[in-house]
């Protein structure tokens, strides 16, 4: 499937901003299941300086500096990507037991050095005994890793309620675990934290997902949103993606932008401003399926 994505971010400020410097994660990645067709980034006001580079995780970063005084900043990314179907759970017949993967990663051999980036606690995702206990009903003795990960995906979906008012970007993971409410970012962090607490490697993936309007209703422009899910490392199959918010193995309706240890590594837009006072943020995302582009 070919998709077109438009992500528009608008900041309105109470007083003029004299200078703004922003770091953006909005350009999609190339993966075995995703190929970029086009990408444009437009900033208003126009940046005085703009550059692009790869970060530590090989994500595309755009850096912009705006020196024109302004009370509104609008950043719009537009791109098209071709997305291929991924393997289903029926494919993963040789998934090793999770304890075997745990022991392999604990050996810290260079063969799995990429996975070692995503095994340790971070500021936003701290390993804990409480998180390990949460995962243990899924990670039973000698259970295949990917089967257990799917079970954990289902457990989060069944036990937690999607509630945009319950949390914000600063809500501790312990509060999410206790309150059993949150959004996709929280559920991704929860699954990552639970699996890392068992000595397994997971990364946080940011991007978009195609949403489906009610039958007979048109697709609304700007009604979609950024999304987040989890990528689990399996030595046999590599990285396999799970979406605990939607209780599914990631397939051809997820569009990958960036990945890292947690949300802090892949925030779509963050930066510093000189001036501005109070600010109001408005974000709109539109994901549009265009055609079946690949056979």
Short mmCIF file of C-alpha atoms in Angstrom, two decimals:
data_model
loop_
_atom_site.label_atom_id
_atom_site.label_comp_id
_atom_site.label_asym_id
_atom_site.label_seq_id
_atom_site.Cartn_x
_atom_site.Cartn_y
_atom_site.Cartn_z
CA UNK A 1 0.00 0.00 0.00
CA UNK A 2 1.15 3.53 -0.73
CA UNK A 3 0.34 6.15 1.89
CA UNK A 4 0.50 9.91 1.97
CA UNK A 5 1.06 11.49 5.38
CA UNK A 6 0.78 15.14 6.36
CA UNK A 7 1.83 16.14 9.88
CA UNK A 8 1.22 19.79 10.79
CA UNK A 9 2.38 21.37 14.05
CA UNK A 10 1.44 24.94 14.99
CA UNK A 11 2.75 26.86 18.00
CA UNK A 12 1.08 30.17 18.88
CA UNK A 13 2.86 32.40 21.37
CA UNK A 14 1.61 35.21 23.63
CA UNK A 15 4.55 37.42 22.75
CA UNK A 16 7.10 37.41 19.95
CA UNK A 17 9.75 34.69 19.77
CA UNK A 18 13.10 36.24 18.87
CA UNK A 19 14.88 32.98 18.04
CA UNK A 20 13.76 29.36 17.70
CA UNK A 21 15.88 26.23 17.30
CA UNK A 22 14.08 22.95 16.68
CA UNK A 23 15.02 19.27 16.30
CA UNK A 24 12.53 17.27 14.20
CA UNK A 25 11.89 13.55 13.76
CA UNK A 26 9.39 13.60 10.88
CA UNK A 27 11.13 11.97 7.92
CA UNK A 28 10.22 8.27 7.52
CA UNK A 29 12.82 5.52 7.73
CA UNK A 30 13.73 3.03 5.05
CA UNK A 31 13.14 -0.52 6.27
CA UNK A 32 12.75 -3.95 4.66
CA UNK A 33 9.00 -3.32 4.73
CA UNK A 34 8.92 0.39 3.94
CA UNK A 35 10.29 2.46 1.06
CA UNK A 36 10.22 6.25 0.94
CA UNK A 37 8.78 7.82 -2.22
CA UNK A 38 8.99 11.55 -1.37
CA UNK A 39 9.43 13.90 1.56
CA UNK A 40 9.12 17.65 2.05
CA UNK A 41 9.40 19.84 5.13
CA UNK A 42 8.03 23.39 5.22
CA UNK A 43 8.54 25.85 8.08
CA UNK A 44 6.78 29.19 8.46
CA UNK A 45 8.58 31.53 9.10
CA UNK A 46 11.33 30.25 6.83
CA UNK A 47 14.44 29.05 8.69
CA UNK A 48 17.68 30.99 8.47
CA UNK A 49 19.54 27.69 8.84
CA UNK A 50 18.41 24.14 8.08
CA UNK A 51 20.27 20.84 7.98
CA UNK A 52 19.65 17.09 8.07
CA UNK A 53 21.70 14.27 9.53
CA UNK A 54 21.42 10.79 11.02
CA UNK A 55 21.35 10.37 14.79
CA UNK A 56 22.81 7.57 16.91
CA UNK A 57 19.89 5.30 16.00
CA UNK A 58 20.12 6.14 12.27
CA UNK A 59 16.92 8.19 12.38
CA UNK A 60 16.67 11.20 10.08
CA UNK A 61 16.93 14.46 12.05
CA UNK A 62 16.06 17.89 10.68
CA UNK A 63 17.56 20.89 12.48
CA UNK A 64 16.06 24.33 11.90
CA UNK A 65 16.95 27.76 13.25
CA UNK A 66 14.51 30.65 12.85
CA UNK A 67 15.82 34.16 13.46
CA UNK A 68 12.77 36.15 12.30
CA UNK A 69 10.64 37.44 15.23
CA UNK A 70 7.33 35.55 15.18
CA UNK A 71 4.27 34.78 17.27
CA UNK A 72 3.32 31.67 15.33
CA UNK A 73 5.46 28.75 14.14
CA UNK A 74 4.06 26.24 11.68
CA UNK A 75 5.96 23.10 10.68
CA UNK A 76 4.46 20.77 8.06
CA UNK A 77 5.95 17.50 6.89
CA UNK A 78 4.50 15.68 3.88
CA UNK A 79 5.64 12.36 2.53
CA UNK A 80 4.65 9.27 0.62
CA UNK A 81 5.79 5.77 1.46
CA UNK A 82 5.20 2.27 0.13
CA UNK A 83 4.50 -0.25 2.87
CA UNK A 84 4.70 -4.03 2.43
CA UNK A 85 2.93 -6.69 4.54
CA UNK A 86 5.08 -8.20 7.29
CA UNK A 87 5.27 -11.82 8.46
CA UNK A 88 2.39 -13.09 10.61
CA UNK A 89 2.63 -14.98 13.89
CA UNK A 90 2.22 -18.23 11.96
CA UNK A 91 5.63 -17.52 10.42
CA UNK A 92 7.51 -17.48 13.73
CA UNK A 93 7.64 -21.22 14.29
CA UNK A 94 11.30 -21.21 15.36
CA UNK A 95 11.15 -18.48 17.98
CA UNK A 96 13.48 -19.49 20.83
CA UNK A 97 12.33 -19.60 24.43
CA UNK A 98 12.53 -16.21 26.10
CA UNK A 99 14.97 -17.51 28.75
CA UNK A 100 17.33 -18.53 25.94
CA UNK A 101 17.19 -15.03 24.47
CA UNK A 102 17.71 -13.54 27.91
CA UNK A 103 20.84 -15.65 28.42
CA UNK A 104 22.13 -14.78 24.95
CA UNK A 105 21.79 -11.05 25.62
CA UNK A 106 23.37 -11.36 29.08
CA UNK A 107 26.47 -12.83 27.44
CA UNK A 108 26.91 -9.44 25.71
CA UNK A 109 28.51 -10.93 22.64
CA UNK A 110 29.26 -8.64 19.73
CA UNK A 111 26.88 -10.62 17.50
CA UNK A 112 23.93 -8.88 19.17
CA UNK A 113 25.50 -5.49 19.86
CA UNK A 114 22.68 -3.60 18.13
CA UNK A 115 20.16 -5.13 20.53
CA UNK A 116 22.25 -4.11 23.56
CA UNK A 117 21.36 -0.46 22.93
CA UNK A 118 17.80 -1.24 23.96
CA UNK A 119 18.17 -3.48 27.00
CA UNK A 120 18.91 -0.96 29.76
CA UNK A 121 16.74 1.40 31.80
CA UNK A 122 16.24 4.98 30.64
CA UNK A 123 14.85 8.10 32.28
CA UNK A 124 11.36 7.38 30.92
CA UNK A 125 11.50 3.57 31.10
CA UNK A 126 13.04 2.30 34.32
CA UNK A 127 13.21 -1.46 34.86
CA UNK A 128 11.63 -2.64 38.10
CA UNK A 129 10.46 -5.75 39.91
CA UNK A 130 6.86 -4.49 39.60
CA UNK A 131 7.16 -4.39 35.82
CA UNK A 132 8.79 -7.83 35.76
CA UNK A 133 5.91 -9.20 37.87
CA UNK A 134 3.42 -7.69 35.44
CA UNK A 135 5.04 -9.60 32.57
CA UNK A 136 5.54 -12.96 34.28
CA UNK A 137 2.07 -14.32 33.62
CA UNK A 138 2.91 -14.09 29.91
CA UNK A 139 6.56 -15.11 30.13
CA UNK A 140 6.09 -18.58 31.57
CA UNK A 141 8.80 -21.24 31.60
CA UNK A 142 10.24 -22.04 28.17
CA UNK A 143 7.56 -20.11 26.31
CA UNK A 144 8.71 -18.92 22.86
CA UNK A 145 9.78 -15.28 23.02
CA UNK A 146 7.49 -13.95 20.29
CA UNK A 147 4.49 -15.92 21.58
CA UNK A 148 5.07 -14.41 25.03
CA UNK A 149 5.44 -10.92 23.54
CA UNK A 150 2.12 -11.32 21.74
CA UNK A 151 0.50 -12.44 24.99
CA UNK A 152 1.87 -9.34 26.75
CA UNK A 153 0.53 -7.19 23.92
CA UNK A 154 -2.91 -8.70 24.49
CA UNK A 155 -2.67 -8.32 28.28
CA UNK A 156 -1.95 -4.59 28.05
CA UNK A 157 -4.80 -4.12 25.58
CA UNK A 158 -7.25 -5.98 27.82
CA UNK A 159 -6.25 -4.51 31.19
CA UNK A 160 -5.56 -0.87 30.29
CA UNK A 161 -7.96 1.80 29.07
CA UNK A 162 -7.06 4.33 26.40
CA UNK A 163 -7.57 7.71 28.09
CA UNK A 164 -5.86 10.85 26.69
CA UNK A 165 -6.74 12.79 29.85
CA UNK A 166 -5.09 10.35 32.27
CA UNK A 167 -1.44 11.05 31.47
CA UNK A 168 0.98 13.45 29.84
CA UNK A 169 4.55 13.13 28.55
CA UNK A 170 5.91 13.47 32.10
CA UNK A 171 3.72 10.83 33.78
CA UNK A 172 5.95 8.20 35.48
CA UNK A 173 5.61 4.64 34.25
CA UNK A 174 4.78 3.44 37.78
CA UNK A 175 1.69 5.70 37.73
CA UNK A 176 0.60 4.21 34.40
CA UNK A 177 0.98 0.69 35.80
CA UNK A 178 -1.09 1.55 38.87
CA UNK A 179 -3.74 3.64 37.12
CA UNK A 180 -4.17 1.31 34.13
CA UNK A 181 -4.93 4.24 31.83
CA UNK A 182 -2.96 6.13 29.23
CA UNK A 183 -2.20 6.51 25.54
CA UNK A 184 -0.09 4.67 22.98
CA UNK A 185 3.14 6.23 24.29
CA UNK A 186 2.38 4.92 27.79
CA UNK A 187 1.45 1.44 26.60
CA UNK A 188 4.61 1.21 24.50
CA UNK A 189 6.73 2.31 27.46
CA UNK A 190 4.91 -0.18 29.68
CA UNK A 191 5.59 -3.13 27.40
CA UNK A 192 9.21 -2.10 26.89
CA UNK A 193 9.76 -1.66 30.62
CA UNK A 194 8.20 -5.02 31.43
CA UNK A 195 10.34 -6.89 28.91
CA UNK A 196 13.55 -5.04 29.78
CA UNK A 197 12.89 -5.92 33.42
CA UNK A 198 13.17 -9.56 32.30
CA UNK A 199 16.48 -8.89 30.54
CA UNK A 200 15.07 -8.63 27.02
CA UNK A 201 15.72 -6.04 24.33
CA UNK A 202 12.96 -3.75 23.06
CA UNK A 203 12.91 -0.45 21.25
CA UNK A 204 10.32 2.32 21.07
CA UNK A 205 8.97 2.99 17.57
CA UNK A 206 7.22 6.20 16.55
CA UNK A 207 5.17 6.74 13.43
CA UNK A 208 1.60 6.67 12.21
CA UNK A 209 -1.22 4.20 11.75
CA UNK A 210 -4.04 4.20 9.24
CA UNK A 211 -7.36 4.72 11.02
CA UNK A 212 -10.70 3.64 9.62
CA UNK A 213 -13.73 6.00 9.72
CA UNK A 214 -17.16 4.58 10.56
CA UNK A 215 -18.90 2.83 7.69
CA UNK A 216 -20.32 5.33 5.24
CA UNK A 217 -18.42 8.26 6.73
CA UNK A 218 -15.65 10.17 4.91
CA UNK A 219 -12.07 10.15 6.13
CA UNK A 220 -11.52 13.35 8.16
CA UNK A 221 -8.53 15.54 7.34
CA UNK A 222 -6.30 16.03 10.38
CA UNK A 223 -8.16 13.49 12.53
CA UNK A 224 -5.29 11.01 12.79
CA UNK A 225 -2.36 11.29 15.22
CA UNK A 226 1.17 10.17 15.83
CA UNK A 227 1.41 6.61 17.07
CA UNK A 228 3.85 4.45 19.03
CA UNK A 229 4.51 0.76 19.35
CA UNK A 230 7.21 -1.73 20.38
CA UNK A 231 9.90 -3.63 18.50
CA UNK A 232 11.15 -6.84 20.16
CA UNK A 233 14.54 -8.35 19.39
CA UNK A 234 14.58 -12.05 18.52
CA UNK A 235 17.96 -13.53 17.51
CA UNK A 236 16.30 -15.77 14.90
CA UNK A 237 13.99 -13.23 13.21
CA UNK A 238 15.55 -9.88 14.09
CA UNK A 239 13.20 -7.08 15.16
CA UNK A 240 9.48 -7.91 15.33
CA UNK A 241 6.95 -5.13 16.00
CA UNK A 242 3.93 -5.33 18.32
CA UNK A 243 1.21 -2.72 18.95
CA UNK A 244 -0.24 -3.04 22.48
CA UNK A 245 -2.64 -0.12 21.92
CA UNK A 246 -4.38 -2.00 19.11
CA UNK A 247 -3.68 -5.58 20.22
CA UNK A 248 -1.90 -6.60 17.06
CA UNK A 249 1.29 -7.61 15.36
CA UNK A 250 2.36 -4.66 13.23
CA UNK A 251 1.47 -5.14 9.59
CA UNK A 252 0.99 -2.92 6.53
CA UNK A 253 -1.06 -0.14 8.18
CA UNK A 254 1.79 1.12 10.40
CA UNK A 255 4.20 3.72 9.02
CA UNK A 256 7.59 3.94 10.72
CA UNK A 257 9.31 7.29 11.27
CA UNK A 258 11.92 6.72 14.00
CA UNK A 259 12.98 4.42 16.81
CA UNK A 260 15.00 4.72 19.99
CA UNK A 261 15.14 3.72 23.63
CA UNK A 262 11.99 5.65 24.56
CA UNK A 263 9.89 8.63 23.47
CA UNK A 264 12.64 11.06 24.43
CA UNK A 265 14.83 9.77 21.59
CA UNK A 266 12.19 10.24 18.88
CA UNK A 267 9.96 13.17 19.85
CA UNK A 268 8.52 14.58 16.58
CA UNK A 269 9.49 18.13 17.50
CA UNK A 270 11.39 19.65 20.38
CA UNK A 271 13.56 22.69 20.78
CA UNK A 272 14.25 25.95 22.56
CA UNK A 273 12.86 29.44 22.00
CA UNK A 274 13.94 32.90 23.12
CA UNK A 275 10.82 34.78 24.18
CA UNK A 276 7.28 33.63 23.46
CA UNK A 277 5.76 33.60 26.95
CA UNK A 278 2.86 31.15 27.15
CA UNK A 279 2.32 28.90 24.13
CA UNK A 280 -0.57 26.98 22.59
CA UNK A 281 0.06 23.83 20.57
CA UNK A 282 -2.10 22.42 17.78
CA UNK A 283 -1.17 19.20 15.95
CA UNK A 284 -3.02 17.58 13.08
CA UNK A 285 -2.12 14.42 11.15
CA UNK A 286 -3.72 13.00 8.03
CA UNK A 287 -2.88 9.51 6.77
CA UNK A 288 -4.33 8.78 3.32
CA UNK A 289 -4.10 5.45 1.46
CA UNK A 290 -3.36 6.15 -2.18
CA UNK A 291 -3.10 2.87 -4.04
CA UNK A 292 -1.69 -0.61 -4.01
CA UNK A 293 1.74 0.40 -5.23
CA UNK A 294 3.68 -2.86 -4.91
CA UNK A 295 2.99 -6.43 -5.91
#
